PDB file of C-alpha atoms in Angstrom:
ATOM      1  CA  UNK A 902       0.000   0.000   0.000  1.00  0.00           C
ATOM      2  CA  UNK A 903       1.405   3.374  -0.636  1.00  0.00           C
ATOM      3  CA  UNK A 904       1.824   5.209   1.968  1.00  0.00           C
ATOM      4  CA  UNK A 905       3.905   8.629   0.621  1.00  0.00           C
ATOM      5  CA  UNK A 906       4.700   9.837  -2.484  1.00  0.00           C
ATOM      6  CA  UNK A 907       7.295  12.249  -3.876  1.00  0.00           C
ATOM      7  CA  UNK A 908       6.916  14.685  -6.607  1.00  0.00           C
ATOM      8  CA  UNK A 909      10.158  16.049  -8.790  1.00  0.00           C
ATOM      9  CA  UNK A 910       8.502  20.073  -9.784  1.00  0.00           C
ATOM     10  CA  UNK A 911      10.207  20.954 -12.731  1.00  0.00           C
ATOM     11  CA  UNK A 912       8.503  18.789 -15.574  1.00  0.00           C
ATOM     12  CA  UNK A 913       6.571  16.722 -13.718  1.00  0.00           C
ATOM     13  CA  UNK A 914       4.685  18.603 -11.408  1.00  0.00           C
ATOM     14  CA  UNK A 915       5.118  21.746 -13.210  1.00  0.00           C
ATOM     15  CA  UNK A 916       4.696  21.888 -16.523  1.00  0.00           C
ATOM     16  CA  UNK A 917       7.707  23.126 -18.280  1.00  0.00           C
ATOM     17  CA  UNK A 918       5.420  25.212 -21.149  1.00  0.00           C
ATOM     18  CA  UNK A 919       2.715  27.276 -18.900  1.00  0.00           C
ATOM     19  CA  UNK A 920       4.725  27.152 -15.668  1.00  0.00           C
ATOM     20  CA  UNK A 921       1.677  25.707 -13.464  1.00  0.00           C
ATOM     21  CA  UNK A 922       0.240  22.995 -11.725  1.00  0.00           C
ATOM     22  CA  UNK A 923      -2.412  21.066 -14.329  1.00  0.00           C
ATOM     23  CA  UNK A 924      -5.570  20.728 -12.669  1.00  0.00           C
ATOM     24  CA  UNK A 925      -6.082  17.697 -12.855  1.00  0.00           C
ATOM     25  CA  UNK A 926      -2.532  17.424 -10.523  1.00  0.00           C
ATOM     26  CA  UNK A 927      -4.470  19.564  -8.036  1.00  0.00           C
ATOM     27  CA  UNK A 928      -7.117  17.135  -8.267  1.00  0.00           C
ATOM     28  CA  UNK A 929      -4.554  14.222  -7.873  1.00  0.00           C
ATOM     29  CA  UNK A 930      -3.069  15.726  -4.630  1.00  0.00           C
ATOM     30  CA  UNK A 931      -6.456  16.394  -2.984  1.00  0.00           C
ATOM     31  CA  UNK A 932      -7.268  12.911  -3.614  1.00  0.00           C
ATOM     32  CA  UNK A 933      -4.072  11.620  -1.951  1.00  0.00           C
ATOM     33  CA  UNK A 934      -4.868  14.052   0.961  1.00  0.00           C
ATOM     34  CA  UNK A 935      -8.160  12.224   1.615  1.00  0.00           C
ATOM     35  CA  UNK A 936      -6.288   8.639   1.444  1.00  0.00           C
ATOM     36  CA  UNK A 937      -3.928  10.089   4.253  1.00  0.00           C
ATOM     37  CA  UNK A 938      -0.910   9.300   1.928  1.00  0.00           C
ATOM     38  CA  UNK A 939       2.059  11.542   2.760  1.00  0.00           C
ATOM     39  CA  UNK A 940       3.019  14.535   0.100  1.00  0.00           C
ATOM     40  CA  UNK A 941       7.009  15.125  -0.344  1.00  0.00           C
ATOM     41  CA  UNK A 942       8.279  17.546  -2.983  1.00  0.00           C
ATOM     42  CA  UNK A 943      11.481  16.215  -4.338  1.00  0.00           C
ATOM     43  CA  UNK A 944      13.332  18.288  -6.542  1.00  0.00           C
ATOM     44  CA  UNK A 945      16.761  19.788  -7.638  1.00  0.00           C
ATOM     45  CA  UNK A 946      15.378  23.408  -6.630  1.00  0.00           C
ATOM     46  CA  UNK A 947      16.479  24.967  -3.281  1.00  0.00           C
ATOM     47  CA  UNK A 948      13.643  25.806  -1.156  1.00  0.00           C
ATOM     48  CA  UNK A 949      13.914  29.382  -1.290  1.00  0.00           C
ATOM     49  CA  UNK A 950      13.261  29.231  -5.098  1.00  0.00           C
ATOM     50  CA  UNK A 951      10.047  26.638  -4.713  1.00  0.00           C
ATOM     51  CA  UNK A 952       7.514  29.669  -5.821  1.00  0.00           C
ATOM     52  CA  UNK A 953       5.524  27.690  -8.563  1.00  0.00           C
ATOM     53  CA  UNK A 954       3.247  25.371  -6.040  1.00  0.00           C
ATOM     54  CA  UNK A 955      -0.041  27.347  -6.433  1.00  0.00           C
ATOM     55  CA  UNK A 956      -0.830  27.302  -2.640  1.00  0.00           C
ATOM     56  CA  UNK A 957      -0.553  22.785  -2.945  1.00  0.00           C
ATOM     57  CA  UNK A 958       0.615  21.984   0.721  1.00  0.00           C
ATOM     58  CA  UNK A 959       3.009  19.285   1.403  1.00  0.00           C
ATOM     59  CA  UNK A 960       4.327  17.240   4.067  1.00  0.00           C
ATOM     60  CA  UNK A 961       8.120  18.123   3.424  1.00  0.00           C
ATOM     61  CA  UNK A 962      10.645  18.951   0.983  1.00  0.00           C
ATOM     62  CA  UNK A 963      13.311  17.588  -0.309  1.00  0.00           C
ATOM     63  CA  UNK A 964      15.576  20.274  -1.938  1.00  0.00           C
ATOM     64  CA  UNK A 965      19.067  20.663  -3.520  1.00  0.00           C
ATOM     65  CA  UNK A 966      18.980  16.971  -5.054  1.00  0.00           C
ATOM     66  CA  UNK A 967      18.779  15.418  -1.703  1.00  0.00           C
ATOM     67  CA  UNK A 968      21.022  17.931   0.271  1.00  0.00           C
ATOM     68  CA  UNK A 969      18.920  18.832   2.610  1.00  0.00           C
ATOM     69  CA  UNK A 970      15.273  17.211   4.283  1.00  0.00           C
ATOM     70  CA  UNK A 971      12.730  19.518   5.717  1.00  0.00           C
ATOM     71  CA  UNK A 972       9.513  17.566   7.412  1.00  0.00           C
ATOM     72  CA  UNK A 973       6.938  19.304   9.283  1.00  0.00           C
ATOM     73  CA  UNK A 974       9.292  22.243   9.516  1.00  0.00           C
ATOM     74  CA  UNK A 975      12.034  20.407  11.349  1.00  0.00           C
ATOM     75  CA  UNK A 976      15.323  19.944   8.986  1.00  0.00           C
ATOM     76  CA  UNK A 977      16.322  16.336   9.846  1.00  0.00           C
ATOM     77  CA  UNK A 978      19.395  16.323   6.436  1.00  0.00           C
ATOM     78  CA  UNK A 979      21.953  18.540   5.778  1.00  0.00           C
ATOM     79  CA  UNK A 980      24.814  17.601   3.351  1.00  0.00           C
ATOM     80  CA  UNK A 981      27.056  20.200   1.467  1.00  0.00           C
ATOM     81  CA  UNK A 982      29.401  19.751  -1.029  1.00  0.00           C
ATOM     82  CA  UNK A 983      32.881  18.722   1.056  1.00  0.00           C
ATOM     83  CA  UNK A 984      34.518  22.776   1.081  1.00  0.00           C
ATOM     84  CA  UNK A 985      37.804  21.243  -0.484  1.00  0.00           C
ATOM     85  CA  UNK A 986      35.746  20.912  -3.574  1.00  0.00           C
ATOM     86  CA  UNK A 987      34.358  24.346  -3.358  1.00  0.00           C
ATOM     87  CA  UNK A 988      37.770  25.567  -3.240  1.00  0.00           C
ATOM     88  CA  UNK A 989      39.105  23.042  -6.117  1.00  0.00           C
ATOM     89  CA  UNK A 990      36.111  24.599  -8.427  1.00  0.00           C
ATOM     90  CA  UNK A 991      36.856  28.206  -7.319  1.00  0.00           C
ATOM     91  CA  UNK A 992      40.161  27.708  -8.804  1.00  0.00           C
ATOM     92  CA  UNK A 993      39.157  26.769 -11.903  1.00  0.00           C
ATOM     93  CA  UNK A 994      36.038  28.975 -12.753  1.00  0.00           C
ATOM     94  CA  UNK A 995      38.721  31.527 -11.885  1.00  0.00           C
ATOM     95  CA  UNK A 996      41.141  30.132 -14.819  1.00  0.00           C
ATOM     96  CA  UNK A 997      38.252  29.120 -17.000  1.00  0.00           C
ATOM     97  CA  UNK A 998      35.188  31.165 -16.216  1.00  0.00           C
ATOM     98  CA  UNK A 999      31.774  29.596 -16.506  1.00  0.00           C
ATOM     99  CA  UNK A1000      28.752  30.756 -15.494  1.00  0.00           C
ATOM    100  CA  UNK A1001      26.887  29.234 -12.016  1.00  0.00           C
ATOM    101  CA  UNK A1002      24.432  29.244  -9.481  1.00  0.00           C
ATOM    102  CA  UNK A1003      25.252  28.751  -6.148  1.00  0.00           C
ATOM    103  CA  UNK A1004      23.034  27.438  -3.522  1.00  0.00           C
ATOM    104  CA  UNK A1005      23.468  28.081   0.385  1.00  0.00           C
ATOM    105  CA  UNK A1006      21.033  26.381   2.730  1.00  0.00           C
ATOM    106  CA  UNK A1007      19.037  29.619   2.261  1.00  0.00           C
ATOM    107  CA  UNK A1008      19.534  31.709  -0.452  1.00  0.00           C
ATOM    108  CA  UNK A1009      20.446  31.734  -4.129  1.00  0.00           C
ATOM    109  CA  UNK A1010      23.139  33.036  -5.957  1.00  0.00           C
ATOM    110  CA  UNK A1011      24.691  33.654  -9.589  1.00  0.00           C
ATOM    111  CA  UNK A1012      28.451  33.999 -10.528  1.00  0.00           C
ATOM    112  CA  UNK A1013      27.175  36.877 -12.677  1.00  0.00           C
ATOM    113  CA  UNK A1014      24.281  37.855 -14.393  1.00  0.00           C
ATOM    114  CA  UNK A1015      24.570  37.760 -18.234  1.00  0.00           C
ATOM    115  CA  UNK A1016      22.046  35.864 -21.522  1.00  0.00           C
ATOM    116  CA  UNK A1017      22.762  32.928 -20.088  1.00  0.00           C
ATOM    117  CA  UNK A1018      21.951  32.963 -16.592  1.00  0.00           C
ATOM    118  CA  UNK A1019      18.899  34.815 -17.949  1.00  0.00           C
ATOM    119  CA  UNK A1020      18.048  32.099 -20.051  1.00  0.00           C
ATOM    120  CA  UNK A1021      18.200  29.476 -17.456  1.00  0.00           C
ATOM    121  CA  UNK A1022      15.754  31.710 -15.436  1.00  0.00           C
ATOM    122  CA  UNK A1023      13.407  31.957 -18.080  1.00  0.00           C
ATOM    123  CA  UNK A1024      13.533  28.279 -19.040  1.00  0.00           C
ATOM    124  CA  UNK A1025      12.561  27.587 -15.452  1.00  0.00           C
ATOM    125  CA  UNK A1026      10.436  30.545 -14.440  1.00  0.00           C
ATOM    126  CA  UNK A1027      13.385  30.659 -11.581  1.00  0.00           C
ATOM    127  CA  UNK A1028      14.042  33.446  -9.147  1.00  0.00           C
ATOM    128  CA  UNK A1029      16.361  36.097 -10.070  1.00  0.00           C
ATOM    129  CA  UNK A1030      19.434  35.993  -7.660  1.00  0.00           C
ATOM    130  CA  UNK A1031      22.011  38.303  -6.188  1.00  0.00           C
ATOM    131  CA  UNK A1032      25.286  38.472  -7.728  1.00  0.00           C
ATOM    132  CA  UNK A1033      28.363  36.892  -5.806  1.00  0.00           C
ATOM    133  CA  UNK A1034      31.537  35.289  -6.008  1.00  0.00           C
ATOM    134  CA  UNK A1035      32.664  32.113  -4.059  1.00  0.00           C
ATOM    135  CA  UNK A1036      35.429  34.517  -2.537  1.00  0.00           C
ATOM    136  CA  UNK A1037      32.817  36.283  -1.153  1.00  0.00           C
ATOM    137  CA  UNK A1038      30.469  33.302  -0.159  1.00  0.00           C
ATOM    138  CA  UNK A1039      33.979  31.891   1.625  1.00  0.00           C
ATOM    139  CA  UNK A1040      33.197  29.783   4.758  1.00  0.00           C
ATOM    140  CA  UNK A1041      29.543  29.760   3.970  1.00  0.00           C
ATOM    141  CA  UNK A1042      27.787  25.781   3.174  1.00  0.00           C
ATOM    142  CA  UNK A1043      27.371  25.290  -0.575  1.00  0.00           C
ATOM    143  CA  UNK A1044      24.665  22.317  -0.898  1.00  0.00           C
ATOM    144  CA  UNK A1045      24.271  22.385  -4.765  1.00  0.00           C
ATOM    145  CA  UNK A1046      26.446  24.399  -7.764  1.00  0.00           C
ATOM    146  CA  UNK A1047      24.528  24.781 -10.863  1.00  0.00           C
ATOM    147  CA  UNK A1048      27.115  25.166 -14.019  1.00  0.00           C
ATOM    148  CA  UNK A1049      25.828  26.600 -17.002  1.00  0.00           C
ATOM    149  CA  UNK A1050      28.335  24.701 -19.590  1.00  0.00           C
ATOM    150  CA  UNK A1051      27.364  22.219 -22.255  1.00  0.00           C
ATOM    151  CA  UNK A1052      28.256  18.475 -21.962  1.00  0.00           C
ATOM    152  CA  UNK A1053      31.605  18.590 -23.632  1.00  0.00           C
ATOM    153  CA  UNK A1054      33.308  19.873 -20.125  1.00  0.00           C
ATOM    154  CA  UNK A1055      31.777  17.274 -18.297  1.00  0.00           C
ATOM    155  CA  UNK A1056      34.857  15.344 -18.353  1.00  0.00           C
ATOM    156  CA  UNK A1057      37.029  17.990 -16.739  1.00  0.00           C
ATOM    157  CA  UNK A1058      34.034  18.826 -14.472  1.00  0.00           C
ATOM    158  CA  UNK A1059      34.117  15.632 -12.911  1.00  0.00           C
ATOM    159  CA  UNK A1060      38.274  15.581 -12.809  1.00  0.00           C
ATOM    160  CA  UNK A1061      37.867  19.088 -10.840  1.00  0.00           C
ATOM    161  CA  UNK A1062      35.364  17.996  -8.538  1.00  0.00           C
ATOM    162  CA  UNK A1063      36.164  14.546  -7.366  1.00  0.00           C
ATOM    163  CA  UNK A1064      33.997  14.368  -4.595  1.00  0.00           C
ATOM    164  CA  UNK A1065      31.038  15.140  -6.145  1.00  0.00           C
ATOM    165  CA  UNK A1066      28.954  13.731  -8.929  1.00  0.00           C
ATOM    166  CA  UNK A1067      27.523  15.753 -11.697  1.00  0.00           C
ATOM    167  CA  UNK A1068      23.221  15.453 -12.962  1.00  0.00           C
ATOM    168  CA  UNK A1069      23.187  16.808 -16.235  1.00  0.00           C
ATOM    169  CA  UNK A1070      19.115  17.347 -17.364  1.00  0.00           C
ATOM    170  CA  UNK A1071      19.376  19.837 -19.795  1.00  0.00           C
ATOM    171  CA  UNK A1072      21.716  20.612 -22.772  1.00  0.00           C
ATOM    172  CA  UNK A1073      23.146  23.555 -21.493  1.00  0.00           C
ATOM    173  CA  UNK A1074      23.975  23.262 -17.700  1.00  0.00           C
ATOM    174  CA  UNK A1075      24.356  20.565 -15.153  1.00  0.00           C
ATOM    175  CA  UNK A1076      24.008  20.449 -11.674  1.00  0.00           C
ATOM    176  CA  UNK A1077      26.875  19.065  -9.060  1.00  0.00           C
ATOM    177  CA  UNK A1078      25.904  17.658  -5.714  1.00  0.00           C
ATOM    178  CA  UNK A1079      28.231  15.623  -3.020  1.00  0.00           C
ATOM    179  CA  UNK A1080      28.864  12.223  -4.846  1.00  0.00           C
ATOM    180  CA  UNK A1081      27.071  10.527  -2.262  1.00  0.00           C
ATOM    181  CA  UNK A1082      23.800  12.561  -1.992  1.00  0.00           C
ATOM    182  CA  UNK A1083      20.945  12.586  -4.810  1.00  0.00           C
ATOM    183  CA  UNK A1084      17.119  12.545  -4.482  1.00  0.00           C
ATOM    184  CA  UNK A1085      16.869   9.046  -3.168  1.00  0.00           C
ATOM    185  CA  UNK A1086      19.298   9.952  -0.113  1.00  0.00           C
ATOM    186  CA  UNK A1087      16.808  12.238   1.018  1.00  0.00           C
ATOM    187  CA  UNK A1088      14.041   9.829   0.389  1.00  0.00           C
ATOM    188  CA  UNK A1089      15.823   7.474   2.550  1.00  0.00           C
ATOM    189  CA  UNK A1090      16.239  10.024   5.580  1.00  0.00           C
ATOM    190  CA  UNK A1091      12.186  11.185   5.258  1.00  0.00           C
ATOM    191  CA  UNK A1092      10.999   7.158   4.910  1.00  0.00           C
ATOM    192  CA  UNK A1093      13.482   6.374   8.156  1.00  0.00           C
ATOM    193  CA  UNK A1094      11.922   9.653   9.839  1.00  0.00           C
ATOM    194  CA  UNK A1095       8.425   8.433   8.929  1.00  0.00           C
ATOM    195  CA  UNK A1096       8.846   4.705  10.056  1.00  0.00           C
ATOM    196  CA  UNK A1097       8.328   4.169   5.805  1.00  0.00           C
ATOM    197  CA  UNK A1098       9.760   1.505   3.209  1.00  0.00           C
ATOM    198  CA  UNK A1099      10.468   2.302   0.086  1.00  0.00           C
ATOM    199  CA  UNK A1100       8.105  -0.186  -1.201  1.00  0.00           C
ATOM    200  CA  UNK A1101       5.602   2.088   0.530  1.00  0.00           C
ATOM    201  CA  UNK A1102       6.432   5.315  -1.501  1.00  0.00           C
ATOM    202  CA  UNK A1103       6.301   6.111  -4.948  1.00  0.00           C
ATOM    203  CA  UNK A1104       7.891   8.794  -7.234  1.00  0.00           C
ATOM    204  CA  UNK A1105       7.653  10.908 -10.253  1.00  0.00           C
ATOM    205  CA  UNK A1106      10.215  12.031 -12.442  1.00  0.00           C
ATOM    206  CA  UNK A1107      11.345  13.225 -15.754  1.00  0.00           C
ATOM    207  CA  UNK A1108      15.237  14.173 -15.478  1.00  0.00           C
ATOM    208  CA  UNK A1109      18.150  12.743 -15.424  1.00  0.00           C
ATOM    209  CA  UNK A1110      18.525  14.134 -11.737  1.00  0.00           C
ATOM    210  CA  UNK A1111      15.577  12.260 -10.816  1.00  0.00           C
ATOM    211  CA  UNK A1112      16.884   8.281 -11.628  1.00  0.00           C
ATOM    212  CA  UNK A1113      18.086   7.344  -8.449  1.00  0.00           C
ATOM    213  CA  UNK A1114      14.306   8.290  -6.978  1.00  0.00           C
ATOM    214  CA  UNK A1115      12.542   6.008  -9.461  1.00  0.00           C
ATOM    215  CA  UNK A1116      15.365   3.342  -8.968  1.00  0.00           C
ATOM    216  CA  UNK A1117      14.643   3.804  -5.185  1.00  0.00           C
ATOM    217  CA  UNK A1118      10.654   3.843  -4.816  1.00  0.00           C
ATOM    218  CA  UNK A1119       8.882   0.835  -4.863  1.00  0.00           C
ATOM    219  CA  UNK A1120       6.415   2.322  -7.912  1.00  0.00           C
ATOM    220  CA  UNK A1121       8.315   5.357 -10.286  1.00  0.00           C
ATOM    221  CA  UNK A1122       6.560   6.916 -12.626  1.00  0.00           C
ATOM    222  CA  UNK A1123       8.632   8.666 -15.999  1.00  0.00           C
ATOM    223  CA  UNK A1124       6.678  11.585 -17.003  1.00  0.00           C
ATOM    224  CA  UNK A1125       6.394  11.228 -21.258  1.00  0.00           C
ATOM    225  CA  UNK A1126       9.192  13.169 -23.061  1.00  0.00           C
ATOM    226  CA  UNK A1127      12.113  12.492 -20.869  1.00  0.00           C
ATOM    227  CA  UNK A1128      15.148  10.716 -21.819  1.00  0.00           C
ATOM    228  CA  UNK A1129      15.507   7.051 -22.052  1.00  0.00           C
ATOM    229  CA  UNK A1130      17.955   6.380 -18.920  1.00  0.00           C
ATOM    230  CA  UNK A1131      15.239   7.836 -17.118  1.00  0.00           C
ATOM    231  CA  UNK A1132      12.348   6.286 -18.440  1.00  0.00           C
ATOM    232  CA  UNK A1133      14.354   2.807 -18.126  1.00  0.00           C
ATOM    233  CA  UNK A1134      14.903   3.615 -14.099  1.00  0.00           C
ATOM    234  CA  UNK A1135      11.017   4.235 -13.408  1.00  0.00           C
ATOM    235  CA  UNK A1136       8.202   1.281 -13.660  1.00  0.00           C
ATOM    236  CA  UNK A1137       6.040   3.308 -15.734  1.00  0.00           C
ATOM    237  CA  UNK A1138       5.870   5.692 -18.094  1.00  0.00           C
ATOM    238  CA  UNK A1139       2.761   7.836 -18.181  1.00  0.00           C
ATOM    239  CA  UNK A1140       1.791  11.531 -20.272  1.00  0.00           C
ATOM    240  CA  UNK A1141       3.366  14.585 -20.112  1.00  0.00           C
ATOM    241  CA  UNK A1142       1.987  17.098 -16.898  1.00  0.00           C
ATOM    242  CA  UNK A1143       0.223  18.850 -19.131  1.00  0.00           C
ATOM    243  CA  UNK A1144      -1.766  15.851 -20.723  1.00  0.00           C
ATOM    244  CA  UNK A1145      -2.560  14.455 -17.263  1.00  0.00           C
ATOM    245  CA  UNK A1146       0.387  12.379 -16.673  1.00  0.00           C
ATOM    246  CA  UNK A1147       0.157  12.755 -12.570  1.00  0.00           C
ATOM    247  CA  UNK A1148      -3.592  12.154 -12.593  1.00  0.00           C
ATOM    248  CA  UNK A1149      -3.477   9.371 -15.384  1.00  0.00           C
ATOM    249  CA  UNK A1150      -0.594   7.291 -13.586  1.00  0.00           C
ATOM    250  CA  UNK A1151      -2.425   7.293 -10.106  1.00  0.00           C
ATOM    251  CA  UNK A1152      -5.641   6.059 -11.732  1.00  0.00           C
ATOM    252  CA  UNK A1153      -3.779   3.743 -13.355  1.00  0.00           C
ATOM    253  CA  UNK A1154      -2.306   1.796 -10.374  1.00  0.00           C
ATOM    254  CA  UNK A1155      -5.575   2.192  -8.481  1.00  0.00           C
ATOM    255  CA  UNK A1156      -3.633   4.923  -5.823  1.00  0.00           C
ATOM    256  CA  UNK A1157      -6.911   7.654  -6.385  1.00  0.00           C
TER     257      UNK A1157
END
């Protein structure tokens, strides 16, 4: 029986075209509301910058790709990038500038604002951040860097930053998380808060961010249009958010 369930936003919840909640998702919530079935948003967003929920209420959040776990209020996970990789990718944005977000366990902010850190905020409807340099966020947690860069640097990404592991779900940026958090390590720290399995949960997903959350719930649901790796880690695909894909997987597996 499921017991919670766990929404990515971006895609999934969200729809990527009009920037709002379907209705029949609204519908879908309210339904699992009246079955007592525990509402988690899990998504690569910080929580500062969740602004697109239309007034939905959930249970928790889990934000920054798994960095941190908010239930009821009370943060029970908090996992930054280790600061020696901080430093490592100060270094090199300094010596090869690229473009980034970074994100603090409260706030938001961009190595400099230019067309494409403005595109990124249109493409997501996403808040518009203060300026600042690592230099000047020195000493302060980083949970999640955002690097605008296609996937040709990957490889020297991932040399630079051996300690964490890079999510790329879009063409032109990527996001970089400690190597041992994603989604499902935050799943794991709600489900052992709530006294929850993961056969008891289930997730939905579009992005290549979200694969260890399908691979982790007992029932994953792809939303249509994402890639194949991601469709391949979920146990169903269903329609796109705004063709009912929430509403039309729940009904499907008898969960509304």
């Amino acid at each position: 029986m499921i017991k919670a369930a766990f929404f990515d936003i971006d895609g999934t919840l969200v729809s990527l075209e009009t920037h709002r909640i379907p209705a029949s998702a609204h519908m879908a919530l309210e339904k699992l509301r009246q079955k007592g079935i525990k509402l988690f948003i899990c998504s690569g967003r910080p929580y500062c910058a969740i602004d697109n929920l239309e007034g939905e209420q959930f249970d928790g959040f889990i934000t920054v790709n798994g960095g941190i776990c908010n239930i009821g209020g009370q943060t029970i996970l908090k996992h930054p990038i280790p600061m020696a990789d901080v430093t490592a990718w100060n270094s090199c944005i300094k010596k090869d500038p690229i473009d980034c977000f970074f994100i603090t366990e409260n706030q938001v902010f961009m190595s400099r604002k230019c067309s494409e850190t403005d595109r990124f905020i249109e493409l997501l409807n996403f808040i518009t951040p203060s300026v600042a340099t690592l230099d000047e966020l020195s000493g302060t947690p980083i949970f999640q860097i955002v690097g605008l860069f296609g996937g040709d640097r990957d490889a020297a990404v991932r040399k630079a930053l051996p300690n964490c592991r890079l999510t790329r779900w879009h063409p032109t940026f990527s996001d970089m998380v400690p190597a041992d958090s994603d989604k499902s390590h935050g799943m794991r720290a709600a489900l052992d808060f709530l006294g929850l399995q993961p056969a008891e949960c289930m997730a939905f997903g579009d992005g290549a961010n979200d694969i260890e959350m399908l691979r982790f719930a007992g029932l994953s649901i792809a939303m249509a249009g994402c890639p194949p790796q991601v469709e391949a880690a979920a146990t169903y695909r269903t329609d796109s958010p705004d063709d009912d894909g929430i509403y039309n997987a729940l009904k499907h597996f008898s969960v509304i």
